[in-house]
Amino acid sequence: ALALQQHGRVQEAARQFAQALEQDPTDVDLYQALIALYSQQNRWDEAIGYAQRLAEQYPHELQFQQQLRVLQIRKASTAGEIGPRPAP
């Protein structure tokens, strides 16, 4: 999957990562690979979906909660929901 991603075959890479995750749904590296892959493409819903699953699977790992929140903020900022505040 990494080789496919490096050669720009992102959809195929995502499919392979997802298939591997089905085989081992506890593999943090696979979640992180999918999150990074989708984030790089600004496909926030997919990235957030995997981050949500990771955060739910490891609720005591604060870095996963934080990663989820960062992705949600990035999605909101690229959608124009977060922007500069008007001057008073």
Backbone as XML, in Angstrom:
<?xml version="1.0"?>
<chain id="A" units="angstrom">
  <residue number="1" name="ALA">
    <atom name="N" x="0.823" y="-1.199" z="0.000"/>
    <atom name="CA" x="0.000" y="0.000" z="0.000"/>
    <atom name="C" x="0.864" y="1.258" z="0.000"/>
  </residue>
  <residue number="2" name="LEU">
    <atom name="N" x="1.962" y="1.218" z="0.751"/>
    <atom name="CA" x="2.836" y="2.396" z="0.781"/>
    <atom name="C" x="3.433" y="2.675" z="-0.593"/>
  </residue>
  <residue number="3" name="ALA">
    <atom name="N" x="3.834" y="1.618" z="-1.296"/>
    <atom name="CA" x="4.401" y="1.802" z="-2.634"/>
    <atom name="C" x="3.362" y="2.404" z="-3.576"/>
  </residue>
  <residue number="4" name="LEU">
    <atom name="N" x="2.138" y="1.938" z="-3.489"/>
    <atom name="CA" x="1.070" y="2.502" z="-4.319"/>
    <atom name="C" x="0.874" y="3.979" z="-4.012"/>
  </residue>
  <residue number="5" name="GLN">
    <atom name="N" x="0.873" y="4.312" z="-2.731"/>
    <atom name="CA" x="0.698" y="5.703" z="-2.331"/>
    <atom name="C" x="1.840" y="6.566" z="-2.870"/>
  </residue>
  <residue number="6" name="GLN">
    <atom name="N" x="3.063" y="6.067" z="-2.777"/>
    <atom name="CA" x="4.220" y="6.825" z="-3.244"/>
    <atom name="C" x="4.184" y="7.045" z="-4.752"/>
  </residue>
  <residue number="7" name="HIS">
    <atom name="N" x="3.522" y="6.166" z="-5.481"/>
    <atom name="CA" x="3.413" y="6.299" z="-6.928"/>
    <atom name="C" x="2.115" y="6.993" z="-7.347"/>
  </residue>
  <residue number="8" name="GLY">
    <atom name="N" x="1.436" y="7.616" z="-6.379"/>
    <atom name="CA" x="0.244" y="8.396" z="-6.687"/>
    <atom name="C" x="-1.013" y="7.584" z="-6.908"/>
  </residue>
  <residue number="9" name="ARG">
    <atom name="N" x="-0.963" y="6.327" z="-6.605"/>
    <atom name="CA" x="-2.138" y="5.470" z="-6.777"/>
    <atom name="C" x="-2.873" y="5.404" z="-5.434"/>
  </residue>
  <residue number="10" name="VAL">
    <atom name="N" x="-3.426" y="6.549" z="-5.079"/>
    <atom name="CA" x="-3.967" y="6.767" z="-3.744"/>
    <atom name="C" x="-5.187" y="5.892" z="-3.459"/>
  </residue>
  <residue number="11" name="GLN">
    <atom name="N" x="-6.079" y="5.789" z="-4.417"/>
    <atom name="CA" x="-7.291" y="4.987" z="-4.188"/>
    <atom name="C" x="-6.945" y="3.524" z="-3.942"/>
  </residue>
  <residue number="12" name="GLU">
    <atom name="N" x="-6.022" y="3.014" z="-4.719"/>
    <atom name="CA" x="-5.609" y="1.623" z="-4.531"/>
    <atom name="C" x="-4.906" y="1.442" z="-3.187"/>
  </residue>
  <residue number="13" name="ALA">
    <atom name="N" x="-4.091" y="2.412" z="-2.822"/>
    <atom name="CA" x="-3.408" y="2.349" z="-1.531"/>
    <atom name="C" x="-4.425" y="2.357" z="-0.396"/>
  </residue>
  <residue number="14" name="ALA">
    <atom name="N" x="-5.402" y="3.249" z="-0.487"/>
    <atom name="CA" x="-6.436" y="3.329" z="0.553"/>
    <atom name="C" x="-7.190" y="2.013" z="0.670"/>
  </residue>
  <residue number="15" name="ARG">
    <atom name="N" x="-7.482" y="1.430" z="-0.457"/>
    <atom name="CA" x="-8.204" y="0.148" z="-0.452"/>
    <atom name="C" x="-7.367" y="-0.937" z="0.234"/>
  </residue>
  <residue number="16" name="GLN">
    <atom name="N" x="-6.075" y="-0.976" z="-0.069"/>
    <atom name="CA" x="-5.213" y="-1.983" z="0.556"/>
    <atom name="C" x="-5.047" y="-1.745" z="2.053"/>
  </residue>
  <residue number="17" name="PHE">
    <atom name="N" x="-4.881" y="-0.479" z="2.443"/>
    <atom name="CA" x="-4.795" y="-0.177" z="3.872"/>
    <atom name="C" x="-6.086" y="-0.604" z="4.578"/>
  </residue>
  <residue number="18" name="ALA">
    <atom name="N" x="-7.234" y="-0.289" z="3.979"/>
    <atom name="CA" x="-8.518" y="-0.628" z="4.592"/>
    <atom name="C" x="-8.697" y="-2.141" z="4.694"/>
  </residue>
  <residue number="19" name="GLN">
    <atom name="N" x="-8.276" y="-2.871" z="3.664"/>
    <atom name="CA" x="-8.373" y="-4.331" z="3.711"/>
    <atom name="C" x="-7.481" y="-4.898" z="4.812"/>
  </residue>
  <residue number="20" name="ALA">
    <atom name="N" x="-6.291" y="-4.337" z="4.950"/>
    <atom name="CA" x="-5.391" y="-4.787" z="6.013"/>
    <atom name="C" x="-5.985" y="-4.472" z="7.381"/>
  </residue>
  <residue number="21" name="LEU">
    <atom name="N" x="-6.661" y="-3.337" z="7.490"/>
    <atom name="CA" x="-7.284" y="-2.955" z="8.756"/>
    <atom name="C" x="-8.429" y="-3.900" z="9.115"/>
  </residue>
  <residue number="22" name="GLU">
    <atom name="N" x="-9.130" y="-4.395" z="8.098"/>
    <atom name="CA" x="-10.174" y="-5.385" z="8.360"/>
    <atom name="C" x="-9.566" y="-6.653" z="8.962"/>
  </residue>
  <residue number="23" name="GLN">
    <atom name="N" x="-8.374" y="-7.001" z="8.529"/>
    <atom name="CA" x="-7.694" y="-8.193" z="9.047"/>
    <atom name="C" x="-7.187" y="-7.976" z="10.468"/>
  </residue>
  <residue number="24" name="ASP">
    <atom name="N" x="-6.779" y="-6.741" z="10.758"/>
    <atom name="CA" x="-6.262" y="-6.426" z="12.101"/>
    <atom name="C" x="-6.782" y="-5.056" z="12.529"/>
  </residue>
  <residue number="25" name="PRO">
    <atom name="N" x="-8.007" y="-5.014" z="13.066"/>
    <atom name="CA" x="-8.625" y="-3.741" z="13.419"/>
    <atom name="C" x="-7.996" y="-3.034" z="14.623"/>
  </residue>
  <residue number="26" name="THR">
    <atom name="N" x="-6.936" y="-3.593" z="15.174"/>
    <atom name="CA" x="-6.255" y="-2.935" z="16.295"/>
    <atom name="C" x="-4.934" y="-2.302" z="15.877"/>
  </residue>
  <residue number="27" name="ASP">
    <atom name="N" x="-4.604" y="-2.361" z="14.591"/>
    <atom name="CA" x="-3.314" y="-1.873" z="14.102"/>
    <atom name="C" x="-3.328" y="-0.343" z="13.983"/>
  </residue>
  <residue number="28" name="VAL">
    <atom name="N" x="-2.714" y="0.298" z="14.948"/>
    <atom name="CA" x="-2.679" y="1.762" z="15.006"/>
    <atom name="C" x="-1.995" y="2.339" z="13.769"/>
  </residue>
  <residue number="29" name="ASP">
    <atom name="N" x="-0.948" y="1.689" z="13.284"/>
    <atom name="CA" x="-0.222" y="2.194" z="12.113"/>
    <atom name="C" x="-1.114" y="2.249" z="10.873"/>
  </residue>
  <residue number="30" name="LEU">
    <atom name="N" x="-1.996" y="1.284" z="10.721"/>
    <atom name="CA" x="-2.911" y="1.301" z="9.576"/>
    <atom name="C" x="-3.904" y="2.451" z="9.689"/>
  </residue>
  <residue number="31" name="TYR">
    <atom name="N" x="-4.425" y="2.682" z="10.891"/>
    <atom name="CA" x="-5.304" y="3.836" z="11.088"/>
    <atom name="C" x="-4.567" y="5.119" z="10.739"/>
  </residue>
  <residue number="32" name="GLN">
    <atom name="N" x="-3.342" y="5.239" z="11.245"/>
    <atom name="CA" x="-2.578" y="6.468" z="11.009"/>
    <atom name="C" x="-2.270" y="6.643" z="9.527"/>
  </residue>
  <residue number="33" name="ALA">
    <atom name="N" x="-1.988" y="5.554" z="8.833"/>
    <atom name="CA" x="-1.719" y="5.639" z="7.398"/>
    <atom name="C" x="-2.953" y="6.137" z="6.647"/>
  </residue>
  <residue number="34" name="LEU">
    <atom name="N" x="-4.109" y="5.604" z="6.993"/>
    <atom name="CA" x="-5.343" y="6.037" z="6.328"/>
    <atom name="C" x="-5.688" y="7.483" z="6.677"/>
  </residue>
  <residue number="35" name="ILE">
    <atom name="N" x="-5.500" y="7.853" z="7.920"/>
    <atom name="CA" x="-5.759" y="9.235" z="8.331"/>
    <atom name="C" x="-4.850" y="10.191" z="7.555"/>
  </residue>
  <residue number="36" name="ALA">
    <atom name="N" x="-3.575" y="9.854" z="7.477"/>
    <atom name="CA" x="-2.624" y="10.712" z="6.754"/>
    <atom name="C" x="-2.956" y="10.764" z="5.268"/>
  </residue>
  <residue number="37" name="LEU">
    <atom name="N" x="-3.257" y="9.631" z="4.679"/>
    <atom name="CA" x="-3.568" y="9.571" z="3.255"/>
    <atom name="C" x="-4.754" y="10.472" z="2.917"/>
  </residue>
  <residue number="38" name="TYR">
    <atom name="N" x="-5.824" y="10.344" z="3.682"/>
    <atom name="CA" x="-7.015" y="11.143" z="3.403"/>
    <atom name="C" x="-6.812" y="12.614" z="3.776"/>
  </residue>
  <residue number="39" name="SER">
    <atom name="N" x="-6.059" y="12.884" z="4.820"/>
    <atom name="CA" x="-5.789" y="14.279" z="5.201"/>
    <atom name="C" x="-5.008" y="15.000" z="4.110"/>
  </residue>
  <residue number="40" name="GLN">
    <atom name="N" x="-4.033" y="14.311" z="3.539"/>
    <atom name="CA" x="-3.221" y="14.923" z="2.482"/>
    <atom name="C" x="-4.053" y="15.299" z="1.269"/>
  </residue>
  <residue number="41" name="GLN">
    <atom name="N" x="-5.169" y="14.632" z="1.094"/>
    <atom name="CA" x="-6.061" y="14.917" z="-0.023"/>
    <atom name="C" x="-7.225" y="15.827" z="0.373"/>
  </residue>
  <residue number="42" name="ASN">
    <atom name="N" x="-7.188" y="16.322" z="1.604"/>
    <atom name="CA" x="-8.279" y="17.137" z="2.147"/>
    <atom name="C" x="-9.617" y="16.391" z="2.121"/>
  </residue>
  <residue number="43" name="ARG">
    <atom name="N" x="-9.551" y="15.091" z="2.262"/>
    <atom name="CA" x="-10.764" y="14.274" z="2.348"/>
    <atom name="C" x="-11.054" y="14.073" z="3.837"/>
  </residue>
  <residue number="44" name="TRP">
    <atom name="N" x="-11.550" y="15.153" z="4.419"/>
    <atom name="CA" x="-11.673" y="15.244" z="5.869"/>
    <atom name="C" x="-12.648" y="14.243" z="6.448"/>
  </residue>
  <residue number="45" name="ASP">
    <atom name="N" x="-13.758" y="13.996" z="5.780"/>
    <atom name="CA" x="-14.745" y="13.058" z="6.339"/>
    <atom name="C" x="-14.157" y="11.662" z="6.515"/>
  </residue>
  <residue number="46" name="GLU">
    <atom name="N" x="-13.399" y="11.213" z="5.512"/>
    <atom name="CA" x="-12.780" y="9.894" z="5.610"/>
    <atom name="C" x="-11.712" y="9.881" z="6.708"/>
  </residue>
  <residue number="47" name="ALA">
    <atom name="N" x="-10.875" y="10.930" z="6.725"/>
    <atom name="CA" x="-9.825" y="11.016" z="7.755"/>
    <atom name="C" x="-10.447" y="11.047" z="9.148"/>
  </residue>
  <residue number="48" name="ILE">
    <atom name="N" x="-11.480" y="11.840" z="9.312"/>
    <atom name="CA" x="-12.152" y="11.953" z="10.605"/>
    <atom name="C" x="-12.801" y="10.623" z="10.989"/>
  </residue>
  <residue number="49" name="GLY">
    <atom name="N" x="-13.354" y="9.930" z="10.030"/>
    <atom name="CA" x="-13.967" y="8.635" z="10.314"/>
    <atom name="C" x="-12.969" y="7.648" z="10.901"/>
  </residue>
  <residue number="50" name="TYR">
    <atom name="N" x="-11.800" y="7.578" z="10.299"/>
    <atom name="CA" x="-10.771" y="6.666" z="10.835"/>
    <atom name="C" x="-10.229" y="7.174" z="12.170"/>
  </residue>
  <residue number="51" name="ALA">
    <atom name="N" x="-10.079" y="8.471" z="12.308"/>
    <atom name="CA" x="-9.604" y="9.028" z="13.579"/>
    <atom name="C" x="-10.624" y="8.765" z="14.688"/>
  </residue>
  <residue number="52" name="GLN">
    <atom name="N" x="-11.899" y="8.855" z="14.342"/>
    <atom name="CA" x="-12.955" y="8.581" z="15.318"/>
    <atom name="C" x="-12.899" y="7.128" z="15.783"/>
  </residue>
  <residue number="53" name="ARG">
    <atom name="N" x="-12.748" y="6.232" z="14.832"/>
    <atom name="CA" x="-12.653" y="4.805" z="15.186"/>
    <atom name="C" x="-11.444" y="4.542" z="16.075"/>
  </residue>
  <residue number="54" name="LEU">
    <atom name="N" x="-10.320" y="5.172" z="15.741"/>
    <atom name="CA" x="-9.106" y="4.995" z="16.531"/>
    <atom name="C" x="-9.298" y="5.544" z="17.937"/>
  </residue>
  <residue number="55" name="ALA">
    <atom name="N" x="-9.882" y="6.723" z="18.045"/>
    <atom name="CA" x="-10.113" y="7.338" z="19.354"/>
    <atom name="C" x="-11.081" y="6.508" z="20.194"/>
  </residue>
  <residue number="56" name="GLU">
    <atom name="N" x="-12.078" y="5.922" z="19.560"/>
    <atom name="CA" x="-13.028" y="5.081" z="20.285"/>
    <atom name="C" x="-12.381" y="3.770" z="20.740"/>
  </residue>
  <residue number="57" name="GLN">
    <atom name="N" x="-11.497" y="3.246" z="19.915"/>
    <atom name="CA" x="-10.852" y="1.984" z="20.244"/>
    <atom name="C" x="-9.845" y="2.150" z="21.386"/>
  </residue>
  <residue number="58" name="TYR">
    <atom name="N" x="-9.238" y="3.330" z="21.463"/>
    <atom name="CA" x="-8.236" y="3.606" z="22.492"/>
    <atom name="C" x="-8.624" y="4.882" z="23.249"/>
  </residue>
  <residue number="59" name="PRO">
    <atom name="N" x="-9.697" y="4.827" z="24.040"/>
    <atom name="CA" x="-10.231" y="6.040" z="24.674"/>
    <atom name="C" x="-9.288" y="6.690" z="25.688"/>
  </residue>
  <residue number="60" name="HIS">
    <atom name="N" x="-8.323" y="5.955" z="26.190"/>
    <atom name="CA" x="-7.413" y="6.523" z="27.184"/>
    <atom name="C" x="-6.156" y="7.126" z="26.557"/>
  </residue>
  <residue number="61" name="GLU">
    <atom name="N" x="-6.038" y="7.003" z="25.250"/>
    <atom name="CA" x="-4.890" y="7.567" z="24.543"/>
    <atom name="C" x="-5.256" y="8.984" z="24.083"/>
  </residue>
  <residue number="62" name="LEU">
    <atom name="N" x="-4.826" y="9.950" z="24.850"/>
    <atom name="CA" x="-5.236" y="11.332" z="24.589"/>
    <atom name="C" x="-4.760" y="11.858" z="23.248"/>
  </residue>
  <residue number="63" name="GLN">
    <atom name="N" x="-3.640" y="11.337" z="22.743"/>
    <atom name="CA" x="-3.153" y="11.839" z="21.462"/>
    <atom name="C" x="-4.135" y="11.518" z="20.338"/>
  </residue>
  <residue number="64" name="PHE">
    <atom name="N" x="-4.887" y="10.425" z="20.461"/>
    <atom name="CA" x="-5.867" y="10.100" z="19.430"/>
    <atom name="C" x="-7.085" y="11.027" z="19.524"/>
  </residue>
  <residue number="65" name="GLN">
    <atom name="N" x="-7.458" y="11.385" z="20.748"/>
    <atom name="CA" x="-8.541" y="12.350" z="20.927"/>
    <atom name="C" x="-8.131" y="13.704" z="20.336"/>
  </residue>
  <residue number="66" name="GLN">
    <atom name="N" x="-6.896" y="14.086" z="20.606"/>
    <atom name="CA" x="-6.387" y="15.364" z="20.103"/>
    <atom name="C" x="-6.298" y="15.341" z="18.575"/>
  </residue>
  <residue number="67" name="GLN">
    <atom name="N" x="-5.835" y="14.252" z="18.020"/>
    <atom name="CA" x="-5.739" y="14.143" z="16.567"/>
    <atom name="C" x="-7.117" y="14.294" z="15.929"/>
  </residue>
  <residue number="68" name="LEU">
    <atom name="N" x="-8.114" y="13.669" z="16.516"/>
    <atom name="CA" x="-9.477" y="13.778" z="16.007"/>
    <atom name="C" x="-9.932" y="15.232" z="16.015"/>
  </residue>
  <residue number="69" name="ARG">
    <atom name="N" x="-9.679" y="15.919" z="17.109"/>
    <atom name="CA" x="-10.098" y="17.325" z="17.217"/>
    <atom name="C" x="-9.376" y="18.197" z="16.195"/>
  </residue>
  <residue number="70" name="VAL">
    <atom name="N" x="-8.096" y="17.952" z="15.990"/>
    <atom name="CA" x="-7.334" y="18.726" z="14.998"/>
    <atom name="C" x="-7.921" y="18.526" z="13.603"/>
  </residue>
  <residue number="71" name="LEU">
    <atom name="N" x="-8.259" y="17.303" z="13.265"/>
    <atom name="CA" x="-8.857" y="17.038" z="11.958"/>
    <atom name="C" x="-10.200" y="17.736" z="11.810"/>
  </residue>
  <residue number="72" name="GLN">
    <atom name="N" x="-10.991" y="17.736" z="12.876"/>
    <atom name="CA" x="-12.286" y="18.421" z="12.827"/>
    <atom name="C" x="-12.095" y="19.917" z="12.615"/>
  </residue>
  <residue number="73" name="ILE">
    <atom name="N" x="-11.091" y="20.482" z="13.254"/>
    <atom name="CA" x="-10.807" y="21.910" z="13.091"/>
    <atom name="C" x="-10.328" y="22.193" z="11.669"/>
  </residue>
  <residue number="74" name="ARG">
    <atom name="N" x="-9.459" y="21.362" z="11.153"/>
    <atom name="CA" x="-8.978" y="21.558" z="9.780"/>
    <atom name="C" x="-10.119" y="21.478" z="8.782"/>
  </residue>
  <residue number="75" name="LYS">
    <atom name="N" x="-11.015" y="20.520" z="8.997"/>
    <atom name="CA" x="-12.170" y="20.407" z="8.102"/>
    <atom name="C" x="-13.006" y="21.683" z="8.158"/>
  </residue>
  <residue number="76" name="ALA">
    <atom name="N" x="-13.253" y="22.151" z="9.360"/>
    <atom name="CA" x="-14.061" y="23.358" z="9.519"/>
    <atom name="C" x="-13.369" y="24.570" z="8.889"/>
  </residue>
  <residue number="77" name="SER">
    <atom name="N" x="-12.053" y="24.658" z="9.036"/>
    <atom name="CA" x="-11.349" y="25.827" z="8.500"/>
    <atom name="C" x="-11.305" y="25.798" z="6.977"/>
  </residue>
  <residue number="78" name="THR">
    <atom name="N" x="-11.183" y="24.607" z="6.374"/>
    <atom name="CA" x="-11.174" y="24.543" z="4.919"/>
    <atom name="C" x="-12.568" y="24.734" z="4.342"/>
  </residue>
  <residue number="79" name="ALA">
    <atom name="N" x="-13.574" y="24.482" z="5.146"/>
    <atom name="CA" x="-14.957" y="24.692" z="4.700"/>
    <atom name="C" x="-15.405" y="26.129" z="4.936"/>
  </residue>
  <residue number="80" name="GLY">
    <atom name="N" x="-14.535" y="26.934" z="5.523"/>
    <atom name="CA" x="-14.876" y="28.325" z="5.789"/>
    <atom name="C" x="-15.692" y="28.533" z="7.040"/>
  </residue>
  <residue number="81" name="GLU">
    <atom name="N" x="-15.844" y="27.485" z="7.838"/>
    <atom name="CA" x="-16.625" y="27.614" z="9.066"/>
    <atom name="C" x="-15.834" y="28.331" z="10.151"/>
  </residue>
  <residue number="82" name="ILE">
    <atom name="N" x="-14.514" y="28.290" z="10.038"/>
    <atom name="CA" x="-13.657" y="28.982" z="10.993"/>
    <atom name="C" x="-12.824" y="29.948" z="10.182"/>
  </residue>
  <residue number="83" name="GLY">
    <atom name="N" x="-12.850" y="31.162" z="10.573"/>
    <atom name="CA" x="-12.062" y="32.146" z="9.855"/>
    <atom name="C" x="-11.736" y="33.310" z="10.768"/>
  </residue>
  <residue number="84" name="PRO">
    <atom name="N" x="-11.139" y="34.334" z="10.191"/>
    <atom name="CA" x="-10.809" y="35.494" z="11.014"/>
    <atom name="C" x="-12.084" y="36.118" z="11.565"/>
  </residue>
  <residue number="85" name="ARG">
    <atom name="N" x="-11.955" y="36.578" z="12.775"/>
    <atom name="CA" x="-13.102" y="37.246" z="13.404"/>
    <atom name="C" x="-13.127" y="38.704" z="12.965"/>
  </residue>
  <residue number="86" name="PRO">
    <atom name="N" x="-14.315" y="39.238" z="12.767"/>
    <atom name="CA" x="-14.379" y="40.659" z="12.386"/>
    <atom name="C" x="-13.888" y="41.542" z="13.523"/>
  </residue>
  <residue number="87" name="ALA">
    <atom name="N" x="-13.296" y="42.646" z="13.145"/>
    <atom name="CA" x="-12.798" y="43.598" z="14.141"/>
    <atom name="C" x="-13.971" y="44.216" z="14.873"/>
  </residue>
  <residue number="88" name="PRO">
    <atom name="N" x="-13.789" y="44.471" z="16.178"/>
    <atom name="CA" x="-14.909" y="45.065" z="16.947"/>
    <atom name="C" x="-15.169" y="46.501" z="16.562"/>
  </residue>
</chain>
